[in-house]
PDB file of C-alpha atoms in Angstrom:
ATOM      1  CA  UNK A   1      10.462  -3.088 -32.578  1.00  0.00           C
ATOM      2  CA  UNK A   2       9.543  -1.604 -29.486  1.00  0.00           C
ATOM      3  CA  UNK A   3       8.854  -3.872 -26.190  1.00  0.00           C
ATOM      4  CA  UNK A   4       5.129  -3.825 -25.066  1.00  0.00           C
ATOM      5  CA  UNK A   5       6.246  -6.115 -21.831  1.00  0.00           C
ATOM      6  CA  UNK A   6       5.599  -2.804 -19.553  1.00  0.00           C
ATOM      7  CA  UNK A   7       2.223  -2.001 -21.505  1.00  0.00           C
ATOM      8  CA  UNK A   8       0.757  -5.206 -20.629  1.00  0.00           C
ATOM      9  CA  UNK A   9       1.676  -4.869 -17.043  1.00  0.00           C
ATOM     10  CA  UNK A  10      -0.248  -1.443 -17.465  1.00  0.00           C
ATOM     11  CA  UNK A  11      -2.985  -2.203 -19.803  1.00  0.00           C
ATOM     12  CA  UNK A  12      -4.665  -4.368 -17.159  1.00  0.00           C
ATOM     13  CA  UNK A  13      -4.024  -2.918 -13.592  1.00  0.00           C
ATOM     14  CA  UNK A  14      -3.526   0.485 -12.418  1.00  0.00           C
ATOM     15  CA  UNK A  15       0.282   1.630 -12.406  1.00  0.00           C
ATOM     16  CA  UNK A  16      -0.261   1.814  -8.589  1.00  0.00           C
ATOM     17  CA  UNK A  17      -1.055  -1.651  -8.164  1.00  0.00           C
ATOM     18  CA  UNK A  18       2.297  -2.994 -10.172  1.00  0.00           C
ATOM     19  CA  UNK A  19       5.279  -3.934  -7.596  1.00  0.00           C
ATOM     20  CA  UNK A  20       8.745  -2.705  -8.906  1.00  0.00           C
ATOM     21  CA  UNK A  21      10.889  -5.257  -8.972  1.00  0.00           C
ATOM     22  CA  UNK A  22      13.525  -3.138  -8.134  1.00  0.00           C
ATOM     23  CA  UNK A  23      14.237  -3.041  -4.482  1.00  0.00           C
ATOM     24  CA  UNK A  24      12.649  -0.502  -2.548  1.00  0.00           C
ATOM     25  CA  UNK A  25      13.305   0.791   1.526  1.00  0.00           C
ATOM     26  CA  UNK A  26       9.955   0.982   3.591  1.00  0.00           C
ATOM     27  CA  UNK A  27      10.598   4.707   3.404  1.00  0.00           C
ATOM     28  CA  UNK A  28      10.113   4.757  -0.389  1.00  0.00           C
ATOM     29  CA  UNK A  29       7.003   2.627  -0.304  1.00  0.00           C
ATOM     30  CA  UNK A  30       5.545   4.651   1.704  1.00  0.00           C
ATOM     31  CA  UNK A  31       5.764   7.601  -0.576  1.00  0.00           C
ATOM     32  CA  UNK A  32       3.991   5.417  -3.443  1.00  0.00           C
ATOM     33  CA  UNK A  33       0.329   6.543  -4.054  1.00  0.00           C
ATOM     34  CA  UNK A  34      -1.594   3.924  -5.814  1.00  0.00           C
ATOM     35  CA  UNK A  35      -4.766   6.012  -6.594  1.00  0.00           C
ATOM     36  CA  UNK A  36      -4.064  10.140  -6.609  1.00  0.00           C
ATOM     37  CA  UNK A  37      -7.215  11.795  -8.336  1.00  0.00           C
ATOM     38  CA  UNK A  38     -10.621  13.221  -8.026  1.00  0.00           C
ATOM     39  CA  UNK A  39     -13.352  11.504  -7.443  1.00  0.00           C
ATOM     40  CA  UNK A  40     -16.703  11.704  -8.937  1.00  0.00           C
ATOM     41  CA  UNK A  41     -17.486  13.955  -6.120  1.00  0.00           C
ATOM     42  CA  UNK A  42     -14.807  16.278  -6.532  1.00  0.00           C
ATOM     43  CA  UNK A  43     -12.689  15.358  -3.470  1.00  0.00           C
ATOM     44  CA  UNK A  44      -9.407  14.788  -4.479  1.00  0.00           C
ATOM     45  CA  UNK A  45      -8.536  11.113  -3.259  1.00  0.00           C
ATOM     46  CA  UNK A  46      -5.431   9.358  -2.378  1.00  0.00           C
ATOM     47  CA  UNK A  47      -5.122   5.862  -1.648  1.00  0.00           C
ATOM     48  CA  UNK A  48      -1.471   4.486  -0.246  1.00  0.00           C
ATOM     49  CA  UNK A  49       0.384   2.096  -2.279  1.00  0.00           C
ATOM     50  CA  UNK A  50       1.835   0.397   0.550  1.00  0.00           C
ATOM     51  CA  UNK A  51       0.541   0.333   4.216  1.00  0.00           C
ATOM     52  CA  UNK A  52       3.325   0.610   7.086  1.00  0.00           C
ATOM     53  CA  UNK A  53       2.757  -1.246   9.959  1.00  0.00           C
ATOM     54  CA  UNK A  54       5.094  -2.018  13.156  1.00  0.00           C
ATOM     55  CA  UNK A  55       6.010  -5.768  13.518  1.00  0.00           C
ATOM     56  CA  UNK A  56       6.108  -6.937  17.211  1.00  0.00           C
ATOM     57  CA  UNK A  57       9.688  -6.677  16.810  1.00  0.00           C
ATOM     58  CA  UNK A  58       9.892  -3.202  16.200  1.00  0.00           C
ATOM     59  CA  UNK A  59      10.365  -3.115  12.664  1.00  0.00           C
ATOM     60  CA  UNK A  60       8.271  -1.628  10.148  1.00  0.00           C
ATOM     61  CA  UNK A  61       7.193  -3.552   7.424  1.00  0.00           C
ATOM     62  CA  UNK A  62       5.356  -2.389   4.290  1.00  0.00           C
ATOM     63  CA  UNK A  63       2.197  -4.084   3.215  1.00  0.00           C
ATOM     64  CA  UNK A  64       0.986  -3.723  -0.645  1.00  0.00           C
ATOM     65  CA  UNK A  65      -2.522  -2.353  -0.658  1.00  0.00           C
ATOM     66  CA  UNK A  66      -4.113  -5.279  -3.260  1.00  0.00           C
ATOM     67  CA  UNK A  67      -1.158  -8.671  -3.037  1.00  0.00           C
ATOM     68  CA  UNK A  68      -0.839  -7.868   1.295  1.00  0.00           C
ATOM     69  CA  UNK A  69      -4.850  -7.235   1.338  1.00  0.00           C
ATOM     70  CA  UNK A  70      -5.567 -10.191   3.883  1.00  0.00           C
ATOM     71  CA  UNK A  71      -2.761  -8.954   6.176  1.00  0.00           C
ATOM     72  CA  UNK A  72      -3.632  -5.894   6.443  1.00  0.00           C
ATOM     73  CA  UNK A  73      -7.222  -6.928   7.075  1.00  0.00           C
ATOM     74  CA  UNK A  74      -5.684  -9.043  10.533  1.00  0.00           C
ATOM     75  CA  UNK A  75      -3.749  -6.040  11.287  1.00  0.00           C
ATOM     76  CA  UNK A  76      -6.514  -3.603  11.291  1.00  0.00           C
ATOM     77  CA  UNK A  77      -8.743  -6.046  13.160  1.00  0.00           C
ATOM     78  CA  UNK A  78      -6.107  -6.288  15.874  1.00  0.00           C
ATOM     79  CA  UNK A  79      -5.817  -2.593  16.372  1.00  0.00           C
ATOM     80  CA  UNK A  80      -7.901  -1.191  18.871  1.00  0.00           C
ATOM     81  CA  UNK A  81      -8.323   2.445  20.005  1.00  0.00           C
ATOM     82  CA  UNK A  82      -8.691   3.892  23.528  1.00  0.00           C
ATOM     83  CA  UNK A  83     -10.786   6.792  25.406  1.00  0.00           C
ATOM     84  CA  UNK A  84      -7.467   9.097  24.302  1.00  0.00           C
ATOM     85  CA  UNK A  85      -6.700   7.619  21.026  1.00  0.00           C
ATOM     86  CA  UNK A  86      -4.083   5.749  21.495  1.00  0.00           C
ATOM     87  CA  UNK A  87      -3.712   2.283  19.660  1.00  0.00           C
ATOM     88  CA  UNK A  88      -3.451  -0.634  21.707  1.00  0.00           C
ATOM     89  CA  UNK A  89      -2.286  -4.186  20.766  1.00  0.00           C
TER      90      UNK A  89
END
């Protein structure tokens, strides 16, 4: 009999949105692309799986797109932009 386990996980979400539960590097999140398709306009979209951001220590950490959503809400409020571009913290 086969196992439908991993078509449940699918039926409901899209395959994007499901976290391995393998262990991944921030590097290989990164590469994930939960939504990569055409929209109804005809622009091709692509949404990130993950979103990188830099800790205050440095490090980068990766930030899933639907369970981080409230973190990377703060994150994106603390961001701010100068004259040139460049992010400030």
């Amino acid at each position: 009999m086969e196992d439908n386990t991993q078509k449940d996980i699918h039926r409901a979400v899209n395959p994007g949105d499901v976290i391995s539960e393998e262990p991944q590097t921030v590097e290989e999140k990164a590469k994930q692309l939960a939504v990569d398709s055409p929209d109804i306009t005809g622009d091709h979209i692509e949404v990130p799986t993950y979103f990188v951001v830099d800790e205050p220590n440095g490090e980068k950490k990766a930030l899933h797109h639907v369970k981080d959503a409230e973190e990377i809400s703060d994150v994106i409020r603390q961001a701010r932009v100068d004259e040139e571009g460049n992010r400030i913290w």
